[in-house]
Amino acid sequence: MIVPGTTGVSAKLDLTFDQIAVDYDSIVDIQLHADENLHDYACVTINGIPTRAVNDYVGVNVRFIVSTGANYVHEFFGTVDFVEPVSSASGGLVNGSPFQTAKVHCYGNSYRMRGKTSKVWEHTTLDQMANKLAHRYGFSSSVIKPKRSIPRFVQESESDWEALVRYASVYGYKVTLNGTHLHIYDPLAAMARFRSFHRLSTADVDKVDSPGKVYKFEAMVGRTAVDGIHKDACVTVMDPSGRQYDLTTSKVRGTSGGKFTVRENHVVDSYAEGRAIIDAATRSAYDFQATVECLGVAGAYPGGVVDLTGYRSDLDGLWYVSSVKHSVHSGSFTSILEIKKFAEMPLSFTATQPYSKPPSSVISKGEWVSSRDSVACYA
């Protein structure tokens, strides 16, 4: 049973399965995960689930809302994918059921985009592709408009979600679908986009228990890519005058990415386009990466920003949020955030359009969809 906590940061819950409210006395644990480029995920552990309900849960629409105040709200809309009931002979009956516990696993609405298909997207920009897919599945969308397009993008035996993520990655952009809103954004513009913003502080700074008080902080300092190899990226530029030259990480940023040079499979016609590809190719090599466990910050989402204080070093300051895991268990509510930042390119305000609240989610023909058509393309 989830009960009010002693920390002063108790989570308020609003859980609904198939538009039917839940017996909160039977809920013992809730996990909500949101990661860039991945499907949203939720898991609810229930004590004494009725025997007949095991099958009944599969495929039903769910809505989970966890909050600790007006500015700290996390919403999950999706569908139950599968249920894991557990029955032990020594456990006896719980709520009259032989299943002492059951884990109900749910995925967000982007999971509907998982079917494999093949298609050739001719002269289609990223925002055009994203908005077509959003319309197909009944989602609203806000998509950054890239400065160039790929003449021919091939989607071969690939889901719509995988293809969209792959197209966005060409520019170094990230994709999320929370609720029924598709969002494609530039991580380097996260502060200007302002998807979410929270303050995190160490125990010596935050004397009282409040959202964002840091319990544990594990960091990796050093410009290392995800494969562990320091690299220079290289793109060939052929400008309108016919002049051809190579653009590398060291030329763009003044410092080498490392011992190895990796040539990107692109020929572009301007320095600006080449710079965009160089940035995209090297954005996985952050100077600082960290995992932070803190008192629950329910409003934090991938693409958001946190302001960390208390370490009195370069670790303090603005960090980009790439992953969020919220956990509500018994009397506790905690969050685990994956955060990243560059030393040479701090997050700052740009001319990017700020994130605005999308339309609400409603059920139509048995599926979660946006309550109205809404398409936003921004620079």
PDB file of N, CA and C in Angstrom, residues 123-196:
ATOM      1  N   HIS A 123      12.120  13.428 -51.137  1.00  0.00           N
ATOM      2  CA  HIS A 123      12.103  14.879 -50.923  1.00  0.00           C
ATOM      3  C   HIS A 123      11.183  15.250 -49.748  1.00  0.00           C
ATOM      4  N   THR A 124      11.366  14.562 -48.649  1.00  0.00           N
ATOM      5  CA  THR A 124      10.545  14.787 -47.459  1.00  0.00           C
ATOM      6  C   THR A 124      11.437  15.262 -46.327  1.00  0.00           C
ATOM      7  N   THR A 125      11.158  16.433 -45.794  1.00  0.00           N
ATOM      8  CA  THR A 125      11.940  16.948 -44.679  1.00  0.00           C
ATOM      9  C   THR A 125      11.539  16.232 -43.391  1.00  0.00           C
ATOM     10  N   LEU A 126      12.363  16.382 -42.373  1.00  0.00           N
ATOM     11  CA  LEU A 126      12.091  15.732 -41.095  1.00  0.00           C
ATOM     12  C   LEU A 126      10.752  16.171 -40.522  1.00  0.00           C
ATOM     13  N   ASP A 127      10.461  17.460 -40.578  1.00  0.00           N
ATOM     14  CA  ASP A 127       9.199  17.939 -40.008  1.00  0.00           C
ATOM     15  C   ASP A 127       7.998  17.444 -40.805  1.00  0.00           C
ATOM     16  N   GLN A 128       8.149  17.325 -42.126  1.00  0.00           N
ATOM     17  CA  GLN A 128       7.049  16.792 -42.940  1.00  0.00           C
ATOM     18  C   GLN A 128       6.780  15.323 -42.601  1.00  0.00           C
ATOM     19  N   MET A 129       7.848  14.549 -42.467  1.00  0.00           N
ATOM     20  CA  MET A 129       7.695  13.142 -42.111  1.00  0.00           C
ATOM     21  C   MET A 129       7.050  13.002 -40.734  1.00  0.00           C
ATOM     22  N   ALA A 130       7.539  13.759 -39.760  1.00  0.00           N
ATOM     23  CA  ALA A 130       7.012  13.667 -38.396  1.00  0.00           C
ATOM     24  C   ALA A 130       5.543  14.052 -38.337  1.00  0.00           C
ATOM     25  N   ASN A 131       5.177  15.103 -39.030  1.00  0.00           N
ATOM     26  CA  ASN A 131       3.790  15.558 -38.984  1.00  0.00           C
ATOM     27  C   ASN A 131       2.845  14.597 -39.711  1.00  0.00           C
ATOM     28  N   LYS A 132       3.316  13.968 -40.779  1.00  0.00           N
ATOM     29  CA  LYS A 132       2.497  12.955 -41.453  1.00  0.00           C
ATOM     30  C   LYS A 132       2.254  11.766 -40.533  1.00  0.00           C
ATOM     31  N   LEU A 133       3.289  11.334 -39.857  1.00  0.00           N
ATOM     32  CA  LEU A 133       3.136  10.203 -38.944  1.00  0.00           C
ATOM     33  C   LEU A 133       2.254  10.567 -37.756  1.00  0.00           C
ATOM     34  N   ALA A 134       2.415  11.771 -37.240  1.00  0.00           N
ATOM     35  CA  ALA A 134       1.579  12.216 -36.121  1.00  0.00           C
ATOM     36  C   ALA A 134       0.106  12.213 -36.515  1.00  0.00           C
ATOM     37  N   HIS A 135      -0.177  12.705 -37.702  1.00  0.00           N
ATOM     38  CA  HIS A 135      -1.565  12.726 -38.184  1.00  0.00           C
ATOM     39  C   HIS A 135      -2.096  11.300 -38.341  1.00  0.00           C
ATOM     40  N   ARG A 136      -1.267  10.394 -38.834  1.00  0.00           N
ATOM     41  CA  ARG A 136      -1.682   9.001 -39.055  1.00  0.00           C
ATOM     42  C   ARG A 136      -2.108   8.338 -37.750  1.00  0.00           C
ATOM     43  N   TYR A 137      -1.386   8.649 -36.673  1.00  0.00           N
ATOM     44  CA  TYR A 137      -1.671   7.982 -35.396  1.00  0.00           C
ATOM     45  C   TYR A 137      -2.536   8.821 -34.456  1.00  0.00           C
ATOM     46  N   GLY A 138      -2.936   9.998 -34.875  1.00  0.00           N
ATOM     47  CA  GLY A 138      -3.803  10.823 -34.053  1.00  0.00           C
ATOM     48  C   GLY A 138      -3.073  11.609 -32.983  1.00  0.00           C
ATOM     49  N   PHE A 139      -1.803  11.954 -33.222  1.00  0.00           N
ATOM     50  CA  PHE A 139      -1.015  12.689 -32.253  1.00  0.00           C
ATOM     51  C   PHE A 139      -0.917  14.164 -32.642  1.00  0.00           C
ATOM     52  N   SER A 140      -0.679  15.013 -31.669  1.00  0.00           N
ATOM     53  CA  SER A 140      -0.250  16.376 -31.942  1.00  0.00           C
ATOM     54  C   SER A 140       1.274  16.358 -32.074  1.00  0.00           C
ATOM     55  N   SER A 141       1.859  17.444 -32.574  1.00  0.00           N
ATOM     56  CA  SER A 141       3.310  17.432 -32.785  1.00  0.00           C
ATOM     57  C   SER A 141       3.900  18.828 -32.695  1.00  0.00           C
ATOM     58  N   SER A 142       5.136  18.876 -32.241  1.00  0.00           N
ATOM     59  CA  SER A 142       5.953  20.091 -32.339  1.00  0.00           C
ATOM     60  C   SER A 142       7.348  19.621 -32.729  1.00  0.00           C
ATOM     61  N   VAL A 143       7.803  20.069 -33.892  1.00  0.00           N
ATOM     62  CA  VAL A 143       9.003  19.529 -34.514  1.00  0.00           C
ATOM     63  C   VAL A 143       9.911  20.663 -34.961  1.00  0.00           C
ATOM     64  N   ILE A 144      11.177  20.573 -34.622  1.00  0.00           N
ATOM     65  CA  ILE A 144      12.140  21.555 -35.088  1.00  0.00           C
ATOM     66  C   ILE A 144      12.330  21.381 -36.595  1.00  0.00           C
ATOM     67  N   LYS A 145      12.406  22.482 -37.295  1.00  0.00           N
ATOM     68  CA  LYS A 145      12.526  22.439 -38.760  1.00  0.00           C
ATOM     69  C   LYS A 145      13.998  22.493 -39.139  1.00  0.00           C
ATOM     70  N   PRO A 146      14.540  21.420 -39.723  1.00  0.00           N
ATOM     71  CA  PRO A 146      15.963  21.416 -40.090  1.00  0.00           C
ATOM     72  C   PRO A 146      16.223  22.340 -41.270  1.00  0.00           C
ATOM     73  N   LYS A 147      17.475  22.758 -41.392  1.00  0.00           N
ATOM     74  CA  LYS A 147      17.837  23.695 -42.464  1.00  0.00           C
ATOM     75  C   LYS A 147      18.055  23.007 -43.797  1.00  0.00           C
ATOM     76  N   ARG A 148      18.091  21.679 -43.810  1.00  0.00           N
ATOM     77  CA  ARG A 148      18.269  20.959 -45.071  1.00  0.00           C
ATOM     78  C   ARG A 148      17.466  19.660 -45.011  1.00  0.00           C
ATOM     79  N   SER A 149      17.262  19.044 -46.152  1.00  0.00           N
ATOM     80  CA  SER A 149      16.514  17.795 -46.216  1.00  0.00           C
ATOM     81  C   SER A 149      17.354  16.729 -46.892  1.00  0.00           C
ATOM     82  N   ILE A 150      16.979  15.496 -46.689  1.00  0.00           N
ATOM     83  CA  ILE A 150      17.613  14.375 -47.370  1.00  0.00           C
ATOM     84  C   ILE A 150      16.760  14.035 -48.593  1.00  0.00           C
ATOM     85  N   PRO A 151      17.336  14.077 -49.807  1.00  0.00           N
ATOM     86  CA  PRO A 151      16.528  13.859 -51.015  1.00  0.00           C
ATOM     87  C   PRO A 151      15.760  12.534 -51.007  1.00  0.00           C
ATOM     88  N   ARG A 152      16.370  11.508 -50.420  1.00  0.00           N
ATOM     89  CA  ARG A 152      15.737  10.180 -50.476  1.00  0.00           C
ATOM     90  C   ARG A 152      16.042   9.438 -49.177  1.00  0.00           C
ATOM     91  N   PHE A 153      15.039   9.280 -48.339  1.00  0.00           N
ATOM     92  CA  PHE A 153      15.212   8.585 -47.065  1.00  0.00           C
ATOM     93  C   PHE A 153      14.495   7.243 -47.163  1.00  0.00           C
ATOM     94  N   VAL A 154      15.255   6.144 -46.980  1.00  0.00           N
ATOM     95  CA  VAL A 154      14.711   4.797 -47.159  1.00  0.00           C
ATOM     96  C   VAL A 154      14.403   4.180 -45.798  1.00  0.00           C
ATOM     97  N   GLN A 155      13.161   3.762 -45.655  1.00  0.00           N
ATOM     98  CA  GLN A 155      12.712   3.036 -44.469  1.00  0.00           C
ATOM     99  C   GLN A 155      12.468   1.589 -44.893  1.00  0.00           C
ATOM    100  N   GLU A 156      13.366   0.690 -44.498  1.00  0.00           N
ATOM    101  CA  GLU A 156      13.298  -0.692 -44.959  1.00  0.00           C
ATOM    102  C   GLU A 156      13.152  -1.644 -43.775  1.00  0.00           C
ATOM    103  N   SER A 157      12.026  -2.359 -43.733  1.00  0.00           N
ATOM    104  CA  SER A 157      11.739  -3.302 -42.635  1.00  0.00           C
ATOM    105  C   SER A 157      12.024  -2.655 -41.291  1.00  0.00           C
ATOM    106  N   GLU A 158      11.450  -1.505 -41.113  1.00  0.00           N
ATOM    107  CA  GLU A 158      11.727  -0.665 -39.949  1.00  0.00           C
ATOM    108  C   GLU A 158      10.411  -0.064 -39.478  1.00  0.00           C
ATOM    109  N   SER A 159      10.237   0.051 -38.175  1.00  0.00           N
ATOM    110  CA  SER A 159       9.010   0.658 -37.675  1.00  0.00           C
ATOM    111  C   SER A 159       9.017   2.163 -37.938  1.00  0.00           C
ATOM    112  N   ASP A 160       7.835   2.753 -37.927  1.00  0.00           N
ATOM    113  CA  ASP A 160       7.741   4.202 -38.109  1.00  0.00           C
ATOM    114  C   ASP A 160       8.519   4.930 -37.016  1.00  0.00           C
ATOM    115  N   TRP A 161       8.463   4.398 -35.791  1.00  0.00           N
ATOM    116  CA  TRP A 161       9.191   5.029 -34.689  1.00  0.00           C
ATOM    117  C   TRP A 161      10.701   4.951 -34.911  1.00  0.00           C
ATOM    118  N   GLU A 162      11.196   3.792 -35.295  1.00  0.00           N
ATOM    119  CA  GLU A 162      12.633   3.629 -35.538  1.00  0.00           C
ATOM    120  C   GLU A 162      13.105   4.529 -36.673  1.00  0.00           C
ATOM    121  N   ALA A 163      12.319   4.616 -37.735  1.00  0.00           N
ATOM    122  CA  ALA A 163      12.706   5.449 -38.870  1.00  0.00           C
ATOM    123  C   ALA A 163      12.741   6.928 -38.485  1.00  0.00           C
ATOM    124  N   LEU A 164      11.756   7.356 -37.716  1.00  0.00           N
ATOM    125  CA  LEU A 164      11.705   8.763 -37.303  1.00  0.00           C
ATOM    126  C   LEU A 164      12.895   9.104 -36.412  1.00  0.00           C
ATOM    127  N   VAL A 165      13.211   8.225 -35.471  1.00  0.00           N
ATOM    128  CA  VAL A 165      14.363   8.455 -34.593  1.00  0.00           C
ATOM    129  C   VAL A 165      15.656   8.498 -35.400  1.00  0.00           C
ATOM    130  N   ARG A 166      15.785   7.610 -36.375  1.00  0.00           N
ATOM    131  CA  ARG A 166      16.998   7.572 -37.200  1.00  0.00           C
ATOM    132  C   ARG A 166      17.134   8.832 -38.044  1.00  0.00           C
ATOM    133  N   TYR A 167      16.017   9.311 -38.606  1.00  0.00           N
ATOM    134  CA  TYR A 167      16.059  10.541 -39.401  1.00  0.00           C
ATOM    135  C   TYR A 167      16.459  11.717 -38.510  1.00  0.00           C
ATOM    136  N   ALA A 168      15.868  11.810 -37.338  1.00  0.00           N
ATOM    137  CA  ALA A 168      16.186  12.918 -36.436  1.00  0.00           C
ATOM    138  C   ALA A 168      17.647  12.887 -35.997  1.00  0.00           C
ATOM    139  N   SER A 169      18.205  11.683 -35.849  1.00  0.00           N
ATOM    140  CA  SER A 169      19.583  11.561 -35.378  1.00  0.00           C
ATOM    141  C   SER A 169      20.593  12.106 -36.382  1.00  0.00           C
ATOM    142  N   VAL A 170      20.209  12.208 -37.668  1.00  0.00           N
ATOM    143  CA  VAL A 170      21.096  12.792 -38.678  1.00  0.00           C
ATOM    144  C   VAL A 170      21.485  14.213 -38.280  1.00  0.00           C
ATOM    145  N   TYR A 171      20.574  14.921 -37.650  1.00  0.00           N
ATOM    146  CA  TYR A 171      20.804  16.301 -37.250  1.00  0.00           C
ATOM    147  C   TYR A 171      21.210  16.421 -35.779  1.00  0.00           C
ATOM    148  N   GLY A 172      21.307  15.283 -35.093  1.00  0.00           N
ATOM    149  CA  GLY A 172      21.603  15.335 -33.671  1.00  0.00           C
ATOM    150  C   GLY A 172      20.392  15.646 -32.828  1.00  0.00           C
ATOM    151  N   TYR A 173      19.187  15.534 -33.401  1.00  0.00           N
ATOM    152  CA  TYR A 173      17.953  15.836 -32.673  1.00  0.00           C
ATOM    153  C   TYR A 173      17.465  14.596 -31.923  1.00  0.00           C
ATOM    154  N   LYS A 174      16.602  14.814 -30.940  1.00  0.00           N
ATOM    155  CA  LYS A 174      16.028  13.748 -30.136  1.00  0.00           C
ATOM    156  C   LYS A 174      14.514  13.736 -30.288  1.00  0.00           C
ATOM    157  N   VAL A 175      13.923  12.559 -30.001  1.00  0.00           N
ATOM    158  CA  VAL A 175      12.485  12.364 -30.188  1.00  0.00           C
ATOM    159  C   VAL A 175      11.872  11.824 -28.897  1.00  0.00           C
ATOM    160  N   THR A 176      10.738  12.395 -28.506  1.00  0.00           N
ATOM    161  CA  THR A 176       9.939  11.837 -27.416  1.00  0.00           C
ATOM    162  C   THR A 176       8.471  11.866 -27.818  1.00  0.00           C
ATOM    163  N   LEU A 177       7.692  10.994 -27.191  1.00  0.00           N
ATOM    164  CA  LEU A 177       6.252  11.043 -27.357  1.00  0.00           C
ATOM    165  C   LEU A 177       5.640  10.808 -25.975  1.00  0.00           C
ATOM    166  N   ASN A 178       5.298  11.895 -25.319  1.00  0.00           N
ATOM    167  CA  ASN A 178       4.670  11.831 -23.999  1.00  0.00           C
ATOM    168  C   ASN A 178       3.188  12.097 -24.151  1.00  0.00           C
ATOM    169  N   GLY A 179       2.365  11.239 -23.568  1.00  0.00           N
ATOM    170  CA  GLY A 179       0.923  11.364 -23.766  1.00  0.00           C
ATOM    171  C   GLY A 179       0.598  11.062 -25.212  1.00  0.00           C
ATOM    172  N   THR A 180       0.084  12.052 -25.923  1.00  0.00           N
ATOM    173  CA  THR A 180      -0.171  11.924 -27.362  1.00  0.00           C
ATOM    174  C   THR A 180       0.491  13.068 -28.124  1.00  0.00           C
ATOM    175  N   HIS A 181       1.632  13.532 -27.590  1.00  0.00           N
ATOM    176  CA  HIS A 181       2.327  14.654 -28.227  1.00  0.00           C
ATOM    177  C   HIS A 181       3.721  14.232 -28.653  1.00  0.00           C
ATOM    178  N   LEU A 182       3.975  14.338 -29.966  1.00  0.00           N
ATOM    179  CA  LEU A 182       5.273  14.029 -30.546  1.00  0.00           C
ATOM    180  C   LEU A 182       6.144  15.272 -30.517  1.00  0.00           C
ATOM    181  N   HIS A 183       7.344  15.138 -29.942  1.00  0.00           N
ATOM    182  CA  HIS A 183       8.233  16.287 -29.775  1.00  0.00           C
ATOM    183  C   HIS A 183       9.612  15.927 -30.315  1.00  0.00           C
ATOM    184  N   ILE A 184      10.119  16.708 -31.263  1.00  0.00           N
ATOM    185  CA  ILE A 184      11.467  16.553 -31.800  1.00  0.00           C
ATOM    186  C   ILE A 184      12.213  17.848 -31.556  1.00  0.00           C
ATOM    187  N   TYR A 185      13.407  17.744 -30.962  1.00  0.00           N
ATOM    188  CA  TYR A 185      14.075  18.952 -30.479  1.00  0.00           C
ATOM    189  C   TYR A 185      15.592  18.796 -30.553  1.00  0.00           C
ATOM    190  N   ASP A 186      16.273  19.930 -30.420  1.00  0.00           N
ATOM    191  CA  ASP A 186      17.726  19.992 -30.390  1.00  0.00           C
ATOM    192  C   ASP A 186      18.180  20.054 -28.936  1.00  0.00           C
ATOM    193  N   PRO A 187      18.937  19.070 -28.439  1.00  0.00           N
ATOM    194  CA  PRO A 187      19.364  19.111 -27.042  1.00  0.00           C
ATOM    195  C   PRO A 187      20.137  20.371 -26.672  1.00  0.00           C
ATOM    196  N   LEU A 188      20.891  20.929 -27.623  1.00  0.00           N
ATOM    197  CA  LEU A 188      21.682  22.121 -27.313  1.00  0.00           C
ATOM    198  C   LEU A 188      20.812  23.356 -27.108  1.00  0.00           C
ATOM    199  N   ALA A 189      19.559  23.286 -27.528  1.00  0.00           N
ATOM    200  CA  ALA A 189      18.634  24.405 -27.332  1.00  0.00           C
ATOM    201  C   ALA A 189      17.657  24.125 -26.199  1.00  0.00           C
ATOM    202  N   ALA A 190      18.004  23.182 -25.326  1.00  0.00           N
ATOM    203  CA  ALA A 190      17.077  22.761 -24.269  1.00  0.00           C
ATOM    204  C   ALA A 190      16.688  23.891 -23.336  1.00  0.00           C
ATOM    205  N   MET A 191      17.628  24.783 -23.039  1.00  0.00           N
ATOM    206  CA  MET A 191      17.321  25.875 -22.114  1.00  0.00           C
ATOM    207  C   MET A 191      16.316  26.831 -22.733  1.00  0.00           C
ATOM    208  N   ALA A 192      16.483  27.107 -24.023  1.00  0.00           N
ATOM    209  CA  ALA A 192      15.541  27.995 -24.694  1.00  0.00           C
ATOM    210  C   ALA A 192      14.197  27.311 -24.916  1.00  0.00           C
ATOM    211  N   ARG A 193      14.247  26.029 -25.230  1.00  0.00           N
ATOM    212  CA  ARG A 193      13.010  25.283 -25.460  1.00  0.00           C
ATOM    213  C   ARG A 193      12.206  25.148 -24.173  1.00  0.00           C
ATOM    214  N   PHE A 194      12.897  24.957 -23.050  1.00  0.00           N
ATOM    215  CA  PHE A 194      12.305  24.988 -21.711  1.00  0.00           C
ATOM    216  C   PHE A 194      11.186  23.960 -21.560  1.00  0.00           C
ATOM    217  N   ARG A 195      11.489  22.719 -21.971  1.00  0.00           N
ATOM    218  CA  ARG A 195      10.507  21.638 -21.816  1.00  0.00           C
ATOM    219  C   ARG A 195      10.150  21.444 -20.350  1.00  0.00           C
ATOM    220  N   SER A 196      11.151  21.471 -19.491  1.00  0.00           N
ATOM    221  CA  SER A 196      10.937  21.432 -18.050  1.00  0.00           C
ATOM    222  C   SER A 196      12.171  22.021 -17.388  1.00  0.00           C
TER     223      SER A 196
END
